Amino acid sequence: MANTVKYELSEDRMPRQWYNLAADLPEPLAPPLHPGTHQPIGPEALEPLFPMALIAQEVSTERHIEIPEPVRDIYRQWRPTPLYRARRLERFLDTPARIYYKYEGVSPAGSHKPNTAIPQAFYNKEAGITRIVTETGAGQWGSSLALAGAMFGIEVDVYMVKVSFRQKPYRRAMMEAYGARCVASPSEETEIGRKILAEHPDSNGSLGIAISEAVEQAAQRDDTKYALGSVLNHVLLHQTVIGQEAMAQMEMAGDYPDIVVGCTGGGSNFAGIAFPYLGAKLREGRDLYIKACEPAACPTLTRGKYAYDFGDTGGSTPLMKMHTLGSSFMPPGFHAGGLRYHGMAPMISHIKELGLIDAVAYQQLECFKAGVDFARVEGILPAPEATHAVKGAVDEALKCKEAGTAKVILFNLCGHGHFDMQAYTDYFAGKLTDVTYDENELQTALGQLPSVAAE
Ligand SMILES: *Cc1c(COP(=O)(O)O)cnc(C)c1O
């Protein structure tokens, strides 16, 4: 069947524009609210945190947004990323399914995150900003923004969740190699950090705390802005280079997916692979099953509440309507650090509520097993986060085997695991166990959600 939804790539085989799903949504997103007044906020409320160009993208409903040439110049170093047919995995699983994967681990930072770090640094530079402050969990976002800061000559300060700061010295060294400053969070550098340390001197930190620290810093200085590596509309937008390239590459392969799979932490790499396909589905009615894979220990989409909540622990960000476990929820420690966030992108949450995507939660042991099987046949060692997508795709391929149907499966392999070898070491030593969150803590955190009349 002819594919009428074409993404024309330019001569360098990269998209010229990002794709904005907001243009094709059957119902608009719920607006962000002011953290104090609970009234919808206008774009200007975000100005202390982000440059206007990014705020414009955050609220845009234009279908296509031009990718600036200086951004494409840097993308070109590793884009288009390869799309592979996983023939050896198909044989290993003995499935009639045809499995494809898009590999984002070829970026200099080893994941999809530079797709947004580069444009974010570019727009900050254009606005005359000289310093960007951010948070990082496992360190992938921090190293991607550090890379982008180096490319555009912008100072980068990263608040890194303390437990990762200790466990992942190589990620920190990578940020420092790119010239960024990396601080363990909670720190003595911010009011919220000092407050948390006073109450919990041994705090391991969390993404929510690190975000509060970074936001506090950014709001204080005119030359400084904040950057977020996931969740927000403009971040998801930047990641759509993944899916647009995949559409063109799948067409070269003469296939169109029946199933699209990605892992979800804040939702950005999943959006990257899925949104261009979802847009085609919404505009043309093409049948497509889209599956988000999340960790059972931090099951935002499958167990969270769809409600207004803060993006951080300190309660200083605007309220966003999203699937959330509660901004005070502390997920247990597990190895896919990039998936340990209490909330989910409002856009992903919205399309989940509309029934346009499905979500499944997996335990870490079954994900590592899938990741190791994958490495042994395909040769690429997935990041712990990415093993959730591998597991999701393998399950679909096994369903095809059972039913004797030859479906086409596409998944996003969002990063390699070369900085996560301790996790694999633990897995091989039999030290990894499945962890569960505390149901009482979840209920307590959900009970503390801000009550918002607009709901
Ligand atoms: C950050 C990260 C994630 C989680 O973030 P999303 O916004 O959900 O994509 C997943 N995988 C890798 C490799 C990451 O670096």
Coordinates of C-alpha atoms and ligand atoms in Angstrom, one line a residue:
M1 CA 0.0 0.0 0.0
A2 CA 1.3 3.4 -0.9
N3 CA 2.4 5.5 2.1
T4 CA 0.8 8.9 1.6
V5 CA 2.3 10.4 4.7
K6 CA 5.8 11.1 3.6
Y7 CA 8.5 13.0 5.4
E8 CA 10.7 14.5 2.7
L9 CA 14.2 14.6 3.9
S10 CA 16.7 17.1 2.6
E11 CA 19.8 16.2 0.6
D12 CA 21.6 15.4 3.9
R13 CA 18.8 12.9 4.6
M14 CA 17.8 14.8 7.8
P15 CA 14.4 16.5 8.4
R16 CA 14.3 20.3 7.9
Q17 CA 11.5 20.7 10.5
W18 CA 10.4 19.3 13.8
Y19 CA 6.9 17.9 13.9
N20 CA 4.5 19.3 16.5
L21 CA 1.8 16.8 17.5
A22 CA -0.2 19.6 19.1
A23 CA -1.4 20.5 15.5
D24 CA -3.1 17.2 15.1
L25 CA -4.5 16.5 18.6
P26 CA -8.2 15.8 18.6
E27 CA -8.5 17.8 21.9
P28 CA -6.1 20.5 23.1
L29 CA -3.8 20.0 26.1
A30 CA -4.9 21.2 29.6
P31 CA -3.0 24.5 30.2
P32 CA -0.2 24.8 32.8
L33 CA -1.2 26.6 36.0
H34 CA 0.5 29.1 38.3
P35 CA 1.9 27.2 41.3
G36 CA 0.4 29.8 43.7
T37 CA -2.8 31.1 42.2
H38 CA -3.7 27.9 40.2
Q39 CA -4.7 30.1 37.3
P40 CA -3.6 29.3 33.7
I41 CA -0.3 31.0 33.0
G42 CA 0.6 32.8 29.8
P43 CA 4.0 32.3 28.1
E44 CA 5.5 35.3 29.9
A45 CA 5.4 33.4 33.2
L46 CA 8.0 31.1 31.8
E47 CA 10.4 33.9 30.8
P48 CA 12.6 33.8 33.9
L49 CA 13.4 30.1 33.1
F50 CA 13.5 29.8 29.3
P51 CA 14.4 32.0 26.3
M52 CA 11.3 33.2 24.3
A53 CA 12.0 31.1 21.3
L54 CA 11.7 27.9 23.3
I55 CA 8.6 29.3 25.1
A56 CA 7.0 30.0 21.7
Q57 CA 7.7 26.3 20.8
E58 CA 6.2 25.2 24.1
V59 CA 2.8 26.7 23.3
S60 CA 2.9 26.4 19.5
T61 CA 0.2 24.6 17.6
E62 CA 2.0 24.9 14.2
R63 CA 2.4 21.5 12.6
H64 CA 6.0 22.1 11.5
I65 CA 8.8 24.2 13.1
E66 CA 11.9 25.0 11.1
I67 CA 15.2 23.5 12.5
P68 CA 17.8 26.3 12.5
E69 CA 20.7 25.7 10.2
P70 CA 23.4 25.9 13.0
V71 CA 21.4 23.1 14.8
R72 CA 21.3 21.0 11.7
D73 CA 25.0 21.6 11.2
I74 CA 25.7 19.9 14.6
Y75 CA 23.0 17.2 14.1
R76 CA 24.7 16.3 10.9
Q77 CA 27.7 14.9 12.9
W78 CA 25.6 11.8 13.8
R79 CA 22.3 12.2 12.1
P80 CA 20.5 10.6 10.4
T81 CA 21.0 7.8 13.0
P82 CA 20.9 4.3 11.6
L83 CA 17.7 2.2 11.3
Y84 CA 18.4 -1.5 11.6
R85 CA 16.4 -4.6 10.7
A86 CA 17.0 -6.9 13.7
R87 CA 17.3 -10.1 11.6
R88 CA 19.4 -12.0 14.1
L89 CA 16.9 -11.1 16.9
E90 CA 14.1 -12.3 14.7
R91 CA 15.9 -15.7 14.2
F92 CA 16.7 -15.9 17.9
L93 CA 13.1 -15.4 18.8
D94 CA 11.9 -17.6 15.9
T95 CA 9.2 -15.0 15.1
P96 CA 7.5 -14.3 11.9
A97 CA 7.5 -10.6 12.9
R98 CA 9.8 -8.1 11.2
I99 CA 11.6 -6.1 13.8
Y100 CA 13.3 -2.8 13.2
Y101 CA 15.1 -0.4 15.6
K102 CA 16.3 3.1 15.4
Y103 CA 19.6 3.5 17.2
E104 CA 20.2 6.8 19.0
G105 CA 23.3 5.6 20.8
V106 CA 25.5 7.0 18.0
S107 CA 25.4 10.6 19.3
P108 CA 28.5 11.9 21.1
A109 CA 26.8 11.6 24.5
G110 CA 25.5 8.1 23.7
S111 CA 21.7 8.8 23.7
H112 CA 18.9 10.7 22.1
K113 CA 19.3 13.6 24.5
P114 CA 21.6 15.8 22.4
N115 CA 18.7 16.1 19.9
T116 CA 17.2 18.6 22.3
A117 CA 20.3 19.8 24.2
I118 CA 21.7 21.3 21.0
P119 CA 18.7 23.4 20.0
Q120 CA 18.2 24.5 23.6
A121 CA 21.7 25.7 23.9
F122 CA 21.4 27.4 20.4
Y123 CA 18.2 29.4 21.4
N124 CA 19.8 30.4 24.7
K125 CA 22.9 31.6 22.9
E126 CA 20.7 33.6 20.5
A127 CA 19.0 35.2 23.5
G128 CA 22.4 36.3 24.9
I129 CA 22.3 33.9 27.8
T130 CA 25.8 32.9 29.1
R131 CA 24.9 30.2 31.7
I132 CA 22.5 27.3 31.8
V133 CA 21.6 25.4 34.9
T134 CA 20.0 22.0 34.9
E135 CA 19.6 18.8 36.8
T136 CA 20.6 15.2 35.9
G137 CA 19.6 11.8 37.3
A138 CA 21.7 9.1 35.8
G139 CA 23.9 11.7 34.1
Q140 CA 22.8 11.4 30.5
W141 CA 21.0 14.7 30.3
G142 CA 23.8 16.5 32.1
S143 CA 26.4 15.2 29.7
S144 CA 24.3 16.0 26.7
L145 CA 23.8 19.6 27.9
A146 CA 27.5 19.9 28.8
L147 CA 28.3 18.8 25.2
A148 CA 25.8 21.4 23.8
G149 CA 27.3 24.1 26.1
A150 CA 30.8 23.3 24.8
M151 CA 29.5 23.6 21.2
F152 CA 28.0 27.1 21.7
G153 CA 30.3 28.5 24.3
I154 CA 27.8 28.5 27.2
E155 CA 28.6 27.8 30.8
V156 CA 26.7 24.8 32.1
D157 CA 26.0 23.9 35.8
V158 CA 24.5 20.5 36.6
Y159 CA 22.9 19.5 39.8
M160 CA 23.3 15.7 39.8
V161 CA 21.2 13.5 42.1
K162 CA 23.6 12.6 44.9
V163 CA 23.3 8.8 44.7
S164 CA 24.2 8.9 41.0
F165 CA 27.0 11.4 41.6
R166 CA 28.6 8.8 43.8
Q167 CA 27.7 5.7 41.7
K168 CA 28.5 7.2 38.3
P169 CA 31.8 9.0 38.4
Y170 CA 32.4 8.5 34.7
R171 CA 29.3 10.5 33.8
R172 CA 30.5 13.3 36.0
A173 CA 34.0 13.1 34.4
M174 CA 32.4 13.3 31.0
M175 CA 30.5 16.5 32.0
E176 CA 33.7 18.0 33.3
A177 CA 35.6 17.0 30.2
Y178 CA 33.0 19.1 28.2
G179 CA 33.7 22.0 30.6
A180 CA 30.6 21.8 32.8
R181 CA 30.4 22.1 36.6
C182 CA 28.8 19.1 38.3
V183 CA 27.4 19.5 41.9
A184 CA 25.9 16.7 44.1
S185 CA 22.2 17.5 44.9
P186 CA 20.9 18.3 47.5
S187 CA 23.7 20.9 47.8
E188 CA 24.6 23.8 50.1
E189 CA 24.4 26.1 47.1
T190 CA 20.6 26.7 47.1
E191 CA 18.0 27.5 49.7
I192 CA 16.0 24.3 48.9
G193 CA 19.1 22.2 49.0
R194 CA 20.1 23.6 52.5
K195 CA 16.6 23.1 53.8
I196 CA 16.5 19.4 52.7
L197 CA 20.0 18.8 54.1
A198 CA 19.0 20.3 57.4
E199 CA 16.1 17.9 57.6
H200 CA 17.8 14.9 56.0
P201 CA 21.6 15.2 56.1
D202 CA 21.9 11.8 54.4
S203 CA 19.5 12.5 51.6
N204 CA 20.4 10.6 48.4
G205 CA 18.6 13.3 46.4
S206 CA 16.0 12.9 43.7
L207 CA 15.3 14.3 40.3
G208 CA 12.5 16.4 41.9
I209 CA 15.0 18.0 44.4
A210 CA 17.7 18.6 41.7
I211 CA 15.1 20.4 39.5
S212 CA 14.1 22.6 42.4
E213 CA 17.8 23.6 42.9
A214 CA 18.4 24.3 39.2
V215 CA 15.2 26.3 38.9
E216 CA 16.1 28.4 42.0
Q217 CA 19.5 29.2 40.5
A218 CA 18.1 30.1 37.1
A219 CA 15.4 32.4 38.5
Q220 CA 18.0 34.5 40.4
R221 CA 20.2 35.7 37.6
D222 CA 19.4 37.5 34.3
D223 CA 22.3 35.9 32.5
T224 CA 21.2 32.4 33.5
K225 CA 18.3 30.1 32.3
Y226 CA 17.2 26.7 33.1
A227 CA 17.0 23.7 30.8
L228 CA 15.0 20.5 31.1
G229 CA 15.9 17.3 29.2
S230 CA 12.4 15.7 29.0
V231 CA 8.7 16.2 29.8
L232 CA 8.1 19.7 28.2
N233 CA 6.4 20.1 24.8
H234 CA 9.5 21.7 23.2
V235 CA 11.7 18.8 24.3
L236 CA 9.3 16.3 22.8
L237 CA 9.2 18.4 19.7
H238 CA 13.0 18.4 19.2
Q239 CA 13.0 14.6 19.5
T240 CA 10.7 14.1 16.5
V241 CA 13.8 14.1 14.2
I242 CA 13.9 10.4 15.3
G243 CA 10.5 9.4 14.1
Q244 CA 10.6 11.5 10.9
E245 CA 13.9 9.8 9.9
A246 CA 12.5 6.4 10.8
M247 CA 9.5 7.0 8.5
A248 CA 11.7 7.8 5.6
Q249 CA 14.1 4.9 6.4
M250 CA 11.2 2.4 6.8
E251 CA 9.9 3.5 3.5
M252 CA 13.3 2.8 1.9
A253 CA 13.0 -0.7 3.5
G254 CA 9.6 -1.0 2.0
D255 CA 7.8 -1.5 5.3
Y256 CA 5.4 0.4 7.6
P257 CA 5.1 -0.5 11.3
D258 CA 2.0 -2.1 12.8
I259 CA 3.6 -1.6 16.2
V260 CA 5.8 1.3 17.6
V261 CA 7.5 0.8 20.9
G262 CA 9.6 3.1 23.2
C263 CA 10.6 3.4 26.8
T264 CA 9.2 6.2 29.0
G265 CA 10.9 8.2 31.7
G266 CA 9.6 11.7 31.1
G267 CA 8.4 10.6 27.6
S268 CA 10.8 12.4 25.2
N269 CA 12.4 9.5 23.3
F270 CA 9.1 7.7 23.1
A271 CA 7.5 10.9 21.7
G272 CA 10.5 11.2 19.2
I273 CA 9.8 7.8 17.6
A274 CA 6.0 7.8 18.1
F275 CA 4.6 11.3 17.4
P276 CA 5.3 11.5 13.6
Y277 CA 3.6 8.1 13.3
L278 CA 0.7 9.1 15.6
G279 CA 0.3 12.3 13.5
A280 CA -0.1 10.1 10.4
K281 CA -2.6 8.0 12.2
L282 CA -4.6 11.0 13.3
R283 CA -4.6 12.6 9.9
E284 CA -5.1 9.5 7.8
G285 CA -6.6 6.9 10.1
R286 CA -3.8 4.5 9.6
D287 CA -4.1 1.6 12.1
L288 CA -1.2 1.5 14.5
Y289 CA -0.5 0.2 18.0
I290 CA 1.8 2.4 20.0
K291 CA 3.2 1.0 23.3
A292 CA 5.0 2.9 26.0
C293 CA 7.3 0.7 28.3
E294 CA 7.9 1.9 31.8
P295 CA 9.6 0.5 34.9
A296 CA 7.3 -1.4 37.4
A297 CA 9.2 0.4 40.2
C298 CA 8.2 3.9 39.0
P299 CA 5.0 3.2 37.0
T300 CA 3.8 6.7 36.2
L301 CA 1.5 5.9 33.2
T302 CA 0.1 2.6 34.5
R303 CA -0.3 3.5 38.2
G304 CA -0.1 7.3 38.4
K305 CA -3.0 9.6 38.7
Y306 CA -3.9 12.0 35.8
A307 CA -3.9 15.3 37.8
Y308 CA -2.3 18.6 38.1
D309 CA 1.1 18.4 39.9
F310 CA 4.4 20.1 40.3
G311 CA 7.4 19.1 38.2
D312 CA 9.7 19.3 41.2
T313 CA 9.8 18.5 44.9
G314 CA 10.0 22.1 46.1
G315 CA 6.7 23.0 44.4
S316 CA 8.2 25.9 42.5
T317 CA 7.5 24.9 38.9
P318 CA 4.1 25.6 37.2
L319 CA 1.5 22.9 37.7
M320 CA 1.1 20.5 34.8
K321 CA -1.7 18.1 34.2
M322 CA 0.0 14.7 33.8
H323 CA 0.2 11.2 35.0
T324 CA 2.0 11.5 38.3
L325 CA 3.0 9.4 41.3
G326 CA 3.0 12.6 43.4
S327 CA 5.9 15.1 43.5
S328 CA 6.8 13.9 47.0
F329 CA 7.1 10.3 45.8
M330 CA 10.5 8.7 46.2
P331 CA 10.9 5.9 43.7
P332 CA 13.0 3.0 45.0
G333 CA 16.5 2.6 43.6
F334 CA 16.8 0.6 40.4
H335 CA 19.2 0.7 37.5
A336 CA 17.3 2.5 34.8
G337 CA 18.0 5.9 36.5
G338 CA 16.7 7.8 33.5
L339 CA 13.2 6.4 34.2
R340 CA 13.0 7.5 37.8
Y341 CA 10.8 10.5 37.5
H342 CA 7.5 11.0 39.4
G343 CA 5.6 12.5 36.4
M344 CA 5.1 12.1 32.7
A345 CA 5.1 14.5 29.8
P346 CA 1.7 16.3 29.7
M347 CA 1.4 15.5 26.0
I348 CA 2.1 11.7 26.6
S349 CA -0.4 11.7 29.5
H350 CA -3.0 13.4 27.3
I351 CA -2.8 10.9 24.5
K352 CA -2.8 8.1 27.0
E353 CA -6.1 9.4 28.4
L354 CA -7.4 9.7 24.8
G355 CA -6.7 6.1 24.3
L356 CA -4.2 6.8 21.5
I357 CA -1.4 4.8 23.1
D358 CA -1.0 1.9 25.5
A359 CA 1.4 1.5 28.4
V360 CA 3.0 -1.5 30.0
A361 CA 5.2 -1.7 33.1
Y362 CA 8.2 -4.1 33.3
Q363 CA 10.4 -5.4 36.1
Q364 CA 14.1 -4.7 35.9
L365 CA 15.3 -8.4 35.7
E366 CA 13.1 -9.2 32.7
C367 CA 14.4 -6.1 31.0
F368 CA 18.1 -6.9 31.7
K369 CA 17.5 -10.4 30.3
A370 CA 16.0 -8.9 27.1
G371 CA 18.9 -6.5 26.9
V372 CA 21.5 -9.2 27.2
D373 CA 19.8 -11.4 24.7
F374 CA 19.7 -8.4 22.4
A375 CA 23.4 -7.6 22.9
R376 CA 24.3 -11.3 22.1
V377 CA 22.5 -11.3 18.8
E378 CA 22.5 -7.7 17.6
G379 CA 25.9 -6.7 19.1
I380 CA 24.7 -3.4 20.7
L381 CA 24.6 -3.2 24.5
P382 CA 21.5 -1.2 25.4
A383 CA 21.3 1.4 28.2
P384 CA 19.3 0.0 31.1
E385 CA 16.5 2.4 30.1
A386 CA 16.5 1.2 26.6
T387 CA 16.2 -2.5 27.7
H388 CA 12.5 -1.6 28.6
A389 CA 11.9 -0.9 24.9
V390 CA 13.7 -4.1 23.9
K391 CA 11.6 -6.1 26.3
G392 CA 8.4 -4.4 24.9
A393 CA 9.4 -5.2 21.3
V394 CA 10.4 -8.8 22.2
D395 CA 7.1 -9.4 23.8
E396 CA 5.2 -8.2 20.8
A397 CA 7.4 -10.4 18.5
L398 CA 6.6 -13.4 20.7
K399 CA 2.9 -12.7 20.5
C400 CA 3.3 -12.7 16.7
K401 CA 4.9 -16.1 17.0
E402 CA 2.1 -17.5 19.0
A403 CA -0.6 -16.1 16.7
G404 CA 1.4 -16.8 13.5
T405 CA 1.1 -13.3 12.3
A406 CA 3.9 -11.4 10.6
K407 CA 3.6 -7.9 12.0
V408 CA 6.1 -5.1 11.6
I409 CA 7.6 -3.8 14.9
L410 CA 9.6 -0.7 15.2
F411 CA 11.3 0.3 18.5
N412 CA 13.6 3.1 19.6
L413 CA 16.9 2.0 21.0
C414 CA 17.5 5.3 22.8
G415 CA 21.1 4.8 24.0
H416 CA 24.0 2.5 24.7
G417 CA 24.9 1.2 28.1
H418 CA 28.7 1.8 28.1
F419 CA 28.4 4.0 31.2
D420 CA 26.1 1.5 32.9
M421 CA 28.4 -1.5 33.2
Q422 CA 28.0 -1.6 37.0
A423 CA 24.4 -2.5 36.4
Y424 CA 25.4 -5.3 34.0
T425 CA 28.1 -6.4 36.4
D426 CA 25.4 -6.7 39.2
Y427 CA 23.1 -8.5 36.9
F428 CA 25.7 -11.1 36.0
A429 CA 26.6 -11.5 39.6
G430 CA 23.0 -12.3 40.5
K431 CA 22.8 -9.2 42.7
L432 CA 20.0 -7.5 40.8
T433 CA 16.5 -8.0 42.2
D434 CA 13.1 -6.8 41.2
V435 CA 12.2 -3.8 43.3
T436 CA 8.7 -2.6 44.2
Y437 CA 7.7 0.8 45.4
D438 CA 5.9 1.1 48.7
E439 CA 2.2 1.2 48.1
N440 CA 1.6 3.2 51.3
E441 CA 4.1 5.8 50.2
L442 CA 2.5 6.1 46.9
Q443 CA -0.9 6.7 48.4
T444 CA 0.6 9.3 50.8
A445 CA 2.2 11.1 47.9
L446 CA -1.0 11.0 45.8
G447 CA -2.9 12.3 48.9
Q448 CA -0.5 15.3 48.9
L449 CA -1.3 16.4 45.3
P450 CA -2.3 20.0 45.1
S451 CA -6.1 20.4 44.9
V452 CA -6.9 22.3 41.8
A453 CA -10.5 23.6 41.3
A454 CA -10.2 23.6 37.5
E455 CA -10.2 19.8 37.5
Ligands
LIG1 C1 17.0 10.2 29.8 C2 16.9 8.9 29.1 C3 15.7 8.2 29.1 C4 14.4 8.8 29.7 O1 13.9 10.0 29.2 P1 12.8 10.1 28.2 O2 12.5 11.5 28.2 O3 11.6 9.3 28.6 O4 13.3 9.6 26.9 C5 15.6 7.0 28.5 N1 16.7 6.5 28.0 C6 17.9 7.1 27.9 C7 19.0 6.4 27.3 C8 18.0 8.3 28.5 O5 19.2 9.0 28.5

